[in-house]
PDB file of C-alpha atoms and ligand atoms in Angstrom:
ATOM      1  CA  UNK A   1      35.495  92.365 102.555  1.00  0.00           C
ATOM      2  CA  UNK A   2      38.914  90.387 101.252  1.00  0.00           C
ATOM      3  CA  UNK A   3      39.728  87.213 103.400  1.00  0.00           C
ATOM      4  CA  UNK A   4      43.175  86.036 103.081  1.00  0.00           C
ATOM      5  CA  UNK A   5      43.362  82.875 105.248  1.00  0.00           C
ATOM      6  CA  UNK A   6      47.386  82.232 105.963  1.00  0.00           C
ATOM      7  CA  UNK A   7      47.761  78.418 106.179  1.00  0.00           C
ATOM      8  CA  UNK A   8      49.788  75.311 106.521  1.00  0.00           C
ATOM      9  CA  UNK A   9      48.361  72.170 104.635  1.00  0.00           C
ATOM     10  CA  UNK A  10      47.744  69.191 106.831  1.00  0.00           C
ATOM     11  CA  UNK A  11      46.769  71.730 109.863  1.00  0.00           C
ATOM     12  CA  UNK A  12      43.762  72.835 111.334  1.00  0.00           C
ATOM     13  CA  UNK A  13      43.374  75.355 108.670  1.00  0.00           C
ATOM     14  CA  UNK A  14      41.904  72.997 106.649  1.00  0.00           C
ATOM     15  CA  UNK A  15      38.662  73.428 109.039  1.00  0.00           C
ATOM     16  CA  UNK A  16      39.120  77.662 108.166  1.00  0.00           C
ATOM     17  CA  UNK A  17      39.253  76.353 104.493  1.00  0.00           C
ATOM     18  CA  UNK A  18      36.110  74.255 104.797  1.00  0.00           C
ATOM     19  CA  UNK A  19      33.830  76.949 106.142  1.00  0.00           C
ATOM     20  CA  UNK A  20      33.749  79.329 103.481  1.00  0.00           C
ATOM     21  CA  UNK A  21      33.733  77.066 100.931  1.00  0.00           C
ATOM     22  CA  UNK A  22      30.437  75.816 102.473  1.00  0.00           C
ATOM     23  CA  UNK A  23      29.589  79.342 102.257  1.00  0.00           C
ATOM     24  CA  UNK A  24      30.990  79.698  99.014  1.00  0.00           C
ATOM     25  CA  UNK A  25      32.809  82.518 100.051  1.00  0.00           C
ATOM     26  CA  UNK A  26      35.661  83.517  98.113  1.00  0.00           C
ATOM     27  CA  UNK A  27      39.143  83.910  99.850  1.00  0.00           C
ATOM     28  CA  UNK A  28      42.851  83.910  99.314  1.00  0.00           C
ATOM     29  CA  UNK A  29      45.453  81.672 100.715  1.00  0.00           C
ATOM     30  CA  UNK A  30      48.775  82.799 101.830  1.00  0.00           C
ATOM     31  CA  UNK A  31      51.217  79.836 103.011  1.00  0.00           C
ATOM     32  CA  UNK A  32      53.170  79.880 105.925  1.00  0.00           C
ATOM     33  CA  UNK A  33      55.874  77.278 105.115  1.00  0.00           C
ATOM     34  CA  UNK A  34      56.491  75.401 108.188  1.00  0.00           C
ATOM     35  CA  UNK A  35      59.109  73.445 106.332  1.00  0.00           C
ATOM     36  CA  UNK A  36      61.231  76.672 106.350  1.00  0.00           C
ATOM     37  CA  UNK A  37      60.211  77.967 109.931  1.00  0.00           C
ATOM     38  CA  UNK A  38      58.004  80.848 108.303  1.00  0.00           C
ATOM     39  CA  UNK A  39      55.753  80.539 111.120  1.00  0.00           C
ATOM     40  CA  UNK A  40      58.086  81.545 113.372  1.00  0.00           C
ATOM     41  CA  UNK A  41      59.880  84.354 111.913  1.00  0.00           C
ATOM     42  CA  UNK A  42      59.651  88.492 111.989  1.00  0.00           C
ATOM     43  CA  UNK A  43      57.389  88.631 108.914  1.00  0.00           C
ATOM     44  CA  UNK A  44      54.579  86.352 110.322  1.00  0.00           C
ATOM     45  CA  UNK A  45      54.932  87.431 113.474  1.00  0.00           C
ATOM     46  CA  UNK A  46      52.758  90.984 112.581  1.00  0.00           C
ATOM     47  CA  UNK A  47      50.283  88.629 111.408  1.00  0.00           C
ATOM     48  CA  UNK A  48      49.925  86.123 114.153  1.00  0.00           C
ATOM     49  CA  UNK A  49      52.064  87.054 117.219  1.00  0.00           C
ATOM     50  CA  UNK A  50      51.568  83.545 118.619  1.00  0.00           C
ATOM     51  CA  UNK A  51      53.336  81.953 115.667  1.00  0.00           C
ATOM     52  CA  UNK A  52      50.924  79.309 114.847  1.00  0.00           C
ATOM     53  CA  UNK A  53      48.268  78.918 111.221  1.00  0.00           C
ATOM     54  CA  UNK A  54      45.310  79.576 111.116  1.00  0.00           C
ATOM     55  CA  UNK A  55      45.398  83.175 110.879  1.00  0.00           C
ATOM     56  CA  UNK A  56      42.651  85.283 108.696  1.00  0.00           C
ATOM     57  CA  UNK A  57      43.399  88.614 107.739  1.00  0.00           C
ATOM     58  CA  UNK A  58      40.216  90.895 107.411  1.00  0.00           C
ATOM     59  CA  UNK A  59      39.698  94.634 106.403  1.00  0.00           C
ATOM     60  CA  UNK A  60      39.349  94.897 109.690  1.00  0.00           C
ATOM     61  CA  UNK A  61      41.859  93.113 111.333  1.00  0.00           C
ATOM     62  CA  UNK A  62      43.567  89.744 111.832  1.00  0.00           C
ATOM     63  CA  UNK A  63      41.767  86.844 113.691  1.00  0.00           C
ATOM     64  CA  UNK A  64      43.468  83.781 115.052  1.00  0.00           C
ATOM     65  CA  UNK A  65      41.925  80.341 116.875  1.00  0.00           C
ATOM     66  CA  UNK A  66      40.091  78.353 114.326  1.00  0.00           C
ATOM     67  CA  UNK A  67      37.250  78.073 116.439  1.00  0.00           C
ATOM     68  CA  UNK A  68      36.469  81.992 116.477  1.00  0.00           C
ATOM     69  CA  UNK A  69      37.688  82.088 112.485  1.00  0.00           C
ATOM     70  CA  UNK A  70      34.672  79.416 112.091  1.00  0.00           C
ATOM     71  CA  UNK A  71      32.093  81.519 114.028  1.00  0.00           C
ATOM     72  CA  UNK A  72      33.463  84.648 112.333  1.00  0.00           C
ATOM     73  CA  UNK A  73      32.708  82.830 108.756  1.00  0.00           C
ATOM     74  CA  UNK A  74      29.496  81.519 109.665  1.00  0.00           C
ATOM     75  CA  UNK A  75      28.086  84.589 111.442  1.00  0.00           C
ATOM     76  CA  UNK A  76      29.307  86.795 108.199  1.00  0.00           C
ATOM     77  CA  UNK A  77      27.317  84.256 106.057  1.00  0.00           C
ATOM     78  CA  UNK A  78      24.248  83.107 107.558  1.00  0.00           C
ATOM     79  CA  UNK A  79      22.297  82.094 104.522  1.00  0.00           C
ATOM     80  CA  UNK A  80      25.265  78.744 104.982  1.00  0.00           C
ATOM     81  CA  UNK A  81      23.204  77.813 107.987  1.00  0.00           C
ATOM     82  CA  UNK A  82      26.497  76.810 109.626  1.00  0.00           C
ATOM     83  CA  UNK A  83      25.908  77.451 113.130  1.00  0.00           C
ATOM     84  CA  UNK A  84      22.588  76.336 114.818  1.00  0.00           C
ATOM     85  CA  UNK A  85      20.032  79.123 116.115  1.00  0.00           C
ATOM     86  CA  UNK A  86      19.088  77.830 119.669  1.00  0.00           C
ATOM     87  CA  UNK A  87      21.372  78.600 122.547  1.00  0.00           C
ATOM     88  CA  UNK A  88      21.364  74.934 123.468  1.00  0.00           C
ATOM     89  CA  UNK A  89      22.629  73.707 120.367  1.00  0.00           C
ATOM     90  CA  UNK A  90      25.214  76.809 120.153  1.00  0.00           C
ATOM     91  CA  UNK A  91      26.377  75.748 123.390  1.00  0.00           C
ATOM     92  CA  UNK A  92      26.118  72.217 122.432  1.00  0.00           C
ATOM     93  CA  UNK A  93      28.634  73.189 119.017  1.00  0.00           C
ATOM     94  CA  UNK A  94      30.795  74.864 121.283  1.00  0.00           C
ATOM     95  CA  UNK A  95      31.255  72.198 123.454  1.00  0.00           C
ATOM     96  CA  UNK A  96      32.618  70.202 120.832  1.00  0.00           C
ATOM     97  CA  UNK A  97      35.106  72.679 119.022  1.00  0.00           C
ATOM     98  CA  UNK A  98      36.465  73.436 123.016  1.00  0.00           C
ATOM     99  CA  UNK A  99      37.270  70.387 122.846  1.00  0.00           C
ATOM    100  CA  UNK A 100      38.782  69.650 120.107  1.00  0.00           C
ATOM    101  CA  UNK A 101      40.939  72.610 120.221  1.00  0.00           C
ATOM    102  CA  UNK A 102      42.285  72.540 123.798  1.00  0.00           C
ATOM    103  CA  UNK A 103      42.288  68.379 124.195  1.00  0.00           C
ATOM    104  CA  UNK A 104      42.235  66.635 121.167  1.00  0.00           C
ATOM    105  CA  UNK A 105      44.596  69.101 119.594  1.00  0.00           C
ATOM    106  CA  UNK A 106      46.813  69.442 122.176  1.00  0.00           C
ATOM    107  CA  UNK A 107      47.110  65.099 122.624  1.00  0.00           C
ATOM    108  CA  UNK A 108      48.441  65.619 119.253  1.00  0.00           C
ATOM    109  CA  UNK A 109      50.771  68.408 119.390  1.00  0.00           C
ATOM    110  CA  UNK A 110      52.809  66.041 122.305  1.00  0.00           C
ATOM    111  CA  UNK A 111      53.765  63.744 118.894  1.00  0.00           C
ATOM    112  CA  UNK A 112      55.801  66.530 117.018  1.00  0.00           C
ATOM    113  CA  UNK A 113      55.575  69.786 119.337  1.00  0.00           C
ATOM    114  CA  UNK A 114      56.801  68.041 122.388  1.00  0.00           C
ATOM    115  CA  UNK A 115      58.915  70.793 122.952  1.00  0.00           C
ATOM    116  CA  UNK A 116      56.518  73.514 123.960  1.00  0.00           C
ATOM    117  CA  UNK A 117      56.491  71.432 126.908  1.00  0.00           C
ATOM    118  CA  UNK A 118      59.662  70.227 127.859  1.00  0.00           C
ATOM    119  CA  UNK A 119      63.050  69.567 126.574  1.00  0.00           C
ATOM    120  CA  UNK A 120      64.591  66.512 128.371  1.00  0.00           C
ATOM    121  CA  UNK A 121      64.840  63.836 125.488  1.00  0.00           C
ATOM    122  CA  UNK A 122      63.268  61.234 127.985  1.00  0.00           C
ATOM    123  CA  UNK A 123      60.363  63.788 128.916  1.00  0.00           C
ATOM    124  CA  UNK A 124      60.044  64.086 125.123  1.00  0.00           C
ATOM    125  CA  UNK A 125      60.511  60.437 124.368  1.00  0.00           C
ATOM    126  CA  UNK A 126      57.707  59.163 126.526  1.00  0.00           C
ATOM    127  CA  UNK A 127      55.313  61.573 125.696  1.00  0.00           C
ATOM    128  CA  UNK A 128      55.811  61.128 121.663  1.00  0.00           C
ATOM    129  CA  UNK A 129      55.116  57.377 123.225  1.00  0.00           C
ATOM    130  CA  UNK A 130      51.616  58.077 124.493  1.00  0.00           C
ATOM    131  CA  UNK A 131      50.436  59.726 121.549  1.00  0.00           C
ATOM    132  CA  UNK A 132      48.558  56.769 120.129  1.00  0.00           C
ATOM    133  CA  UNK A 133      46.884  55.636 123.405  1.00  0.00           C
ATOM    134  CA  UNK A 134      45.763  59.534 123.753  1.00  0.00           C
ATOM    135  CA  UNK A 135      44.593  59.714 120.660  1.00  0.00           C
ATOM    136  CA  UNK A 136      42.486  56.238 120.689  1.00  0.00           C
ATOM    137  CA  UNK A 137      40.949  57.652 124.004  1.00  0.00           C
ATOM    138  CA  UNK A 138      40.099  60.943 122.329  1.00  0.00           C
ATOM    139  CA  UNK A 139      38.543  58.855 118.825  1.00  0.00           C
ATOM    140  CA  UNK A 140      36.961  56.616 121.600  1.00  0.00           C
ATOM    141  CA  UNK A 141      35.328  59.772 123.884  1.00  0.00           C
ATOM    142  CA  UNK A 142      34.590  61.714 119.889  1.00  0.00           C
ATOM    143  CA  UNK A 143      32.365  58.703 118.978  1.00  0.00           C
ATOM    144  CA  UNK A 144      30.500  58.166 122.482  1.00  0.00           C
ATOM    145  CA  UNK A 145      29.875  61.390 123.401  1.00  0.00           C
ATOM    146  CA  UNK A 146      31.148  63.754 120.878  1.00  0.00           C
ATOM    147  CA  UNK A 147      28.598  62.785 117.832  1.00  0.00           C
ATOM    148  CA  UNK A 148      25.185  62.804 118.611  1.00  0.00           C
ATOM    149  CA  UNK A 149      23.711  61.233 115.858  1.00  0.00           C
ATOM    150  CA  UNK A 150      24.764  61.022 112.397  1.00  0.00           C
ATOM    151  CA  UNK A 151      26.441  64.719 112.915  1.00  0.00           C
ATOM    152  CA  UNK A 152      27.901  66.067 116.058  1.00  0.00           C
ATOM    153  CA  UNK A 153      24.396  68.084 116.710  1.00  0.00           C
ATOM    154  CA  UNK A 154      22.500  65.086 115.815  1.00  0.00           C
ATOM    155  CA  UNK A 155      21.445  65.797 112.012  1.00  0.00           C
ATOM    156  CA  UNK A 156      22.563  69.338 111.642  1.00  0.00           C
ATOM    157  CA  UNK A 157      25.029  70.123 110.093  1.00  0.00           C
ATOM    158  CA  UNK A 158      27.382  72.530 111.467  1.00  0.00           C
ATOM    159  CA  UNK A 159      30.800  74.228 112.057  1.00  0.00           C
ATOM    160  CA  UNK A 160      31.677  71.415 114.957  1.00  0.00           C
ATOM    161  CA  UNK A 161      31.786  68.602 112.134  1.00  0.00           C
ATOM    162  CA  UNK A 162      34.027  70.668 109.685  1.00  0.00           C
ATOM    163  CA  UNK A 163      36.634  70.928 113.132  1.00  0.00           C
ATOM    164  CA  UNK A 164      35.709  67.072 114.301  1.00  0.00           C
ATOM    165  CA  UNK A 165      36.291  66.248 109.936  1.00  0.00           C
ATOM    166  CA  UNK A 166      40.112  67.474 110.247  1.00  0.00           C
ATOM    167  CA  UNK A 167      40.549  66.683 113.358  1.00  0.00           C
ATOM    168  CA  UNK A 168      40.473  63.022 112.688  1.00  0.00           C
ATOM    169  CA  UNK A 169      42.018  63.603 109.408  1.00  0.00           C
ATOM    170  CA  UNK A 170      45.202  63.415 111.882  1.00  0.00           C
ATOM    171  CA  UNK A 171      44.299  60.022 113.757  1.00  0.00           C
ATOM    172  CA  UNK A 172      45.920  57.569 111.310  1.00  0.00           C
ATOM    173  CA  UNK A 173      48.968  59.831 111.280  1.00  0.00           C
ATOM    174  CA  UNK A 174      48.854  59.167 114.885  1.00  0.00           C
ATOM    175  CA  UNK A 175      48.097  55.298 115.037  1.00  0.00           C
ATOM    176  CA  UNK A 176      44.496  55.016 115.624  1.00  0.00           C
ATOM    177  CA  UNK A 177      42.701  53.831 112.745  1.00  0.00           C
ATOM    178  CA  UNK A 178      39.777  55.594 112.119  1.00  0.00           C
ATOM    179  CA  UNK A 179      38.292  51.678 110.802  1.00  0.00           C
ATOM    180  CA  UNK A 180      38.255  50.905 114.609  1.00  0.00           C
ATOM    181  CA  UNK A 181      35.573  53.608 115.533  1.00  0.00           C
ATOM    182  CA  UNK A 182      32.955  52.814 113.054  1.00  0.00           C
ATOM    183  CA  UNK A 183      30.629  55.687 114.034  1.00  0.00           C
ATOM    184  CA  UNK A 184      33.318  58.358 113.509  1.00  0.00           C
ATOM    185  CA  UNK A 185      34.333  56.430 110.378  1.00  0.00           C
ATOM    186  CA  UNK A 186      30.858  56.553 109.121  1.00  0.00           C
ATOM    187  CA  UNK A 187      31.366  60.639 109.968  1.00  0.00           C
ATOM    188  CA  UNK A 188      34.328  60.484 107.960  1.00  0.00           C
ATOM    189  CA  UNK A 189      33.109  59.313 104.920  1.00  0.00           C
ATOM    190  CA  UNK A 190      30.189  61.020 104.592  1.00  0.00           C
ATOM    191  CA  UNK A 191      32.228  64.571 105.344  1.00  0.00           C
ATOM    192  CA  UNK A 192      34.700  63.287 102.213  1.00  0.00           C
ATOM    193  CA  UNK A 193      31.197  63.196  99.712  1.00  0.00           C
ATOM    194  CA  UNK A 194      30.543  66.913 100.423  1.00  0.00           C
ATOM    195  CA  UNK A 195      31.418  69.773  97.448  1.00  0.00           C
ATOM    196  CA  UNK A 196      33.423  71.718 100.340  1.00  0.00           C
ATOM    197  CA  UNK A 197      36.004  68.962 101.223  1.00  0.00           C
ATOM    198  CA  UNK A 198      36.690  67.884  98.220  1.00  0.00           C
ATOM    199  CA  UNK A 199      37.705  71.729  97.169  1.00  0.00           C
ATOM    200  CA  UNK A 200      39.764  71.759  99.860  1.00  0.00           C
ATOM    201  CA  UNK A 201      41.622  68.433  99.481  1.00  0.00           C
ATOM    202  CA  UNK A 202      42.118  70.070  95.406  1.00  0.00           C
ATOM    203  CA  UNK A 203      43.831  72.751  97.206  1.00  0.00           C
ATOM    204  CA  UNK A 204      46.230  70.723  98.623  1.00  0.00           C
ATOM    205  CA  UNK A 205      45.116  71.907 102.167  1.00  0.00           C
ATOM    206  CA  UNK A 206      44.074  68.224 103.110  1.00  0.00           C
ATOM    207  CA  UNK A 207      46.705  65.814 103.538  1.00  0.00           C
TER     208      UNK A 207
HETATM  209  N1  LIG B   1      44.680  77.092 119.364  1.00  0.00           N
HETATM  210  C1  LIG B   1      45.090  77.258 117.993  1.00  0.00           C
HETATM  211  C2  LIG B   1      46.193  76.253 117.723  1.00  0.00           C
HETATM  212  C3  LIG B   1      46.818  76.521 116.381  1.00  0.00           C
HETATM  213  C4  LIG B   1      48.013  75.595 116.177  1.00  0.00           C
HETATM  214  O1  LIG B   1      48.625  75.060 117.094  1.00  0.00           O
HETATM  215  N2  LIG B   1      48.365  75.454 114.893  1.00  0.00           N
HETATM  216  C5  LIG B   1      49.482  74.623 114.547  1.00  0.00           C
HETATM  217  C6  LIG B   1      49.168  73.847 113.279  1.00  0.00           C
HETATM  218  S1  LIG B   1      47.773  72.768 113.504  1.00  0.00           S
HETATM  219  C7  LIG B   1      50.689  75.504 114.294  1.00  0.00           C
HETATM  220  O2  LIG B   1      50.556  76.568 113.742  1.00  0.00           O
HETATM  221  N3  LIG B   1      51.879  75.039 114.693  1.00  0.00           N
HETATM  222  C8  LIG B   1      53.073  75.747 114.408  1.00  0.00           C
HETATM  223  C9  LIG B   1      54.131  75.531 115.434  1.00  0.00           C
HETATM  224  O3  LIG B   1      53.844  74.921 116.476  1.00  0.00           O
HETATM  225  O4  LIG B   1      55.260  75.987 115.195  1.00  0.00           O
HETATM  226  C10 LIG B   1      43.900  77.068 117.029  1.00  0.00           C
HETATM  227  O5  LIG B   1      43.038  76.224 117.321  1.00  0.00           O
HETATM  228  O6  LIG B   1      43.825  77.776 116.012  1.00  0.00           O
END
């Protein structure tokens, strides 16, 4: 089957990107240039109606979210071992990636996408303002609660560290410095030694 993952560097694709390199699962790369407004135009639209990267394009159809584009990649390459067997731990993965797509995410999009929310330029002022103090709560609740153990299921590794990896790739961009949590930096640092990452960053997905 061809993947063609449509991506943005710097965005949660990178996570997409990660997982089949794990796998090492060959795919192509189409960019939506954000610079240019591609995302939101006519052509992308028949790819991802909702305007937003990542998108993968399958023989069988496109899938959006990264979080069901990770369980789509692992589940289509099991011998990666990229999702845990036991519905605990499943649920357990899960409970991470929910979270870091509809909270952490979300605390970041109020920096640069403030707009999808309001458009008053004091409404859009003060919540550019409480970016960094969301986004120190959410490193502070990742590294208490998030991480259990050297990996987010403890010493497994799995699809919820790629997403928690690029996740806090955008912390420093948004004034938390990862230095301050040195659990998660720990995290960090041993995601940045792995074959997958570094492929990635070469790719210029990874900013
Ligand atoms: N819930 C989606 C969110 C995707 C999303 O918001 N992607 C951002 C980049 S990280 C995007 O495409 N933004 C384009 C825009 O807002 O115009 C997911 O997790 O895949």
């Amino acid at each position: 089957m061809t993947l063609r993952l449509f991506c943005t560097p710097g965005t949660a694709v990178s996570a997409v990107a990660i997982a089949p390199e794990e796998a090492e699962r060959p795919y192509d790369t189409v960019l939506v240039n954000f610079a240019r407004g591609q995302q939101a135009g006519a052509a992308y639209a028949r790819i991802n109606p909702k305007g937003r990267v990542p998108a993968l394009a399958t023989d069988n159809g496109v899938l959006t979210e990264a979080t069901a584009i990770l369980e789509f990649v692992a589940d289509t390459n099991p011998a990666a071992l990229l999702r845990p067997e036991s519905p605990l731990a499943m649920a357990r993965m899960r409970e991470a990636m929910s979270d870091l797509a509809s909270t952490v995410h979300v605390n970041h999009d109020h920096k640069k996408r403030g707009r999808r929310w309001a458009d008053h330029p004091g409404s859009l002022e003060d919540m550019t303002a409480m970016v960094p103090q969301t986004m120190a709560a959410s490193a502070a609740h990742l590294q208490a609660h998030c991480l259990h153990g050297p990996d987010v299921l403890g010493s497994n590794f799995s699809l919820a560290d790629i997403h928690l990896f690029v996740i806090c790739t955008w912390l420093e961009r948004d004034s938390p410095r990862v230095g301050e949590f040195p659990a998660l930096a720990a995290f960090m640092a041993r995601m940045e030694t792995r074959a997958s990452v570094a492929a990635v960053r070469a790719a210029g997905l990874l900013l």
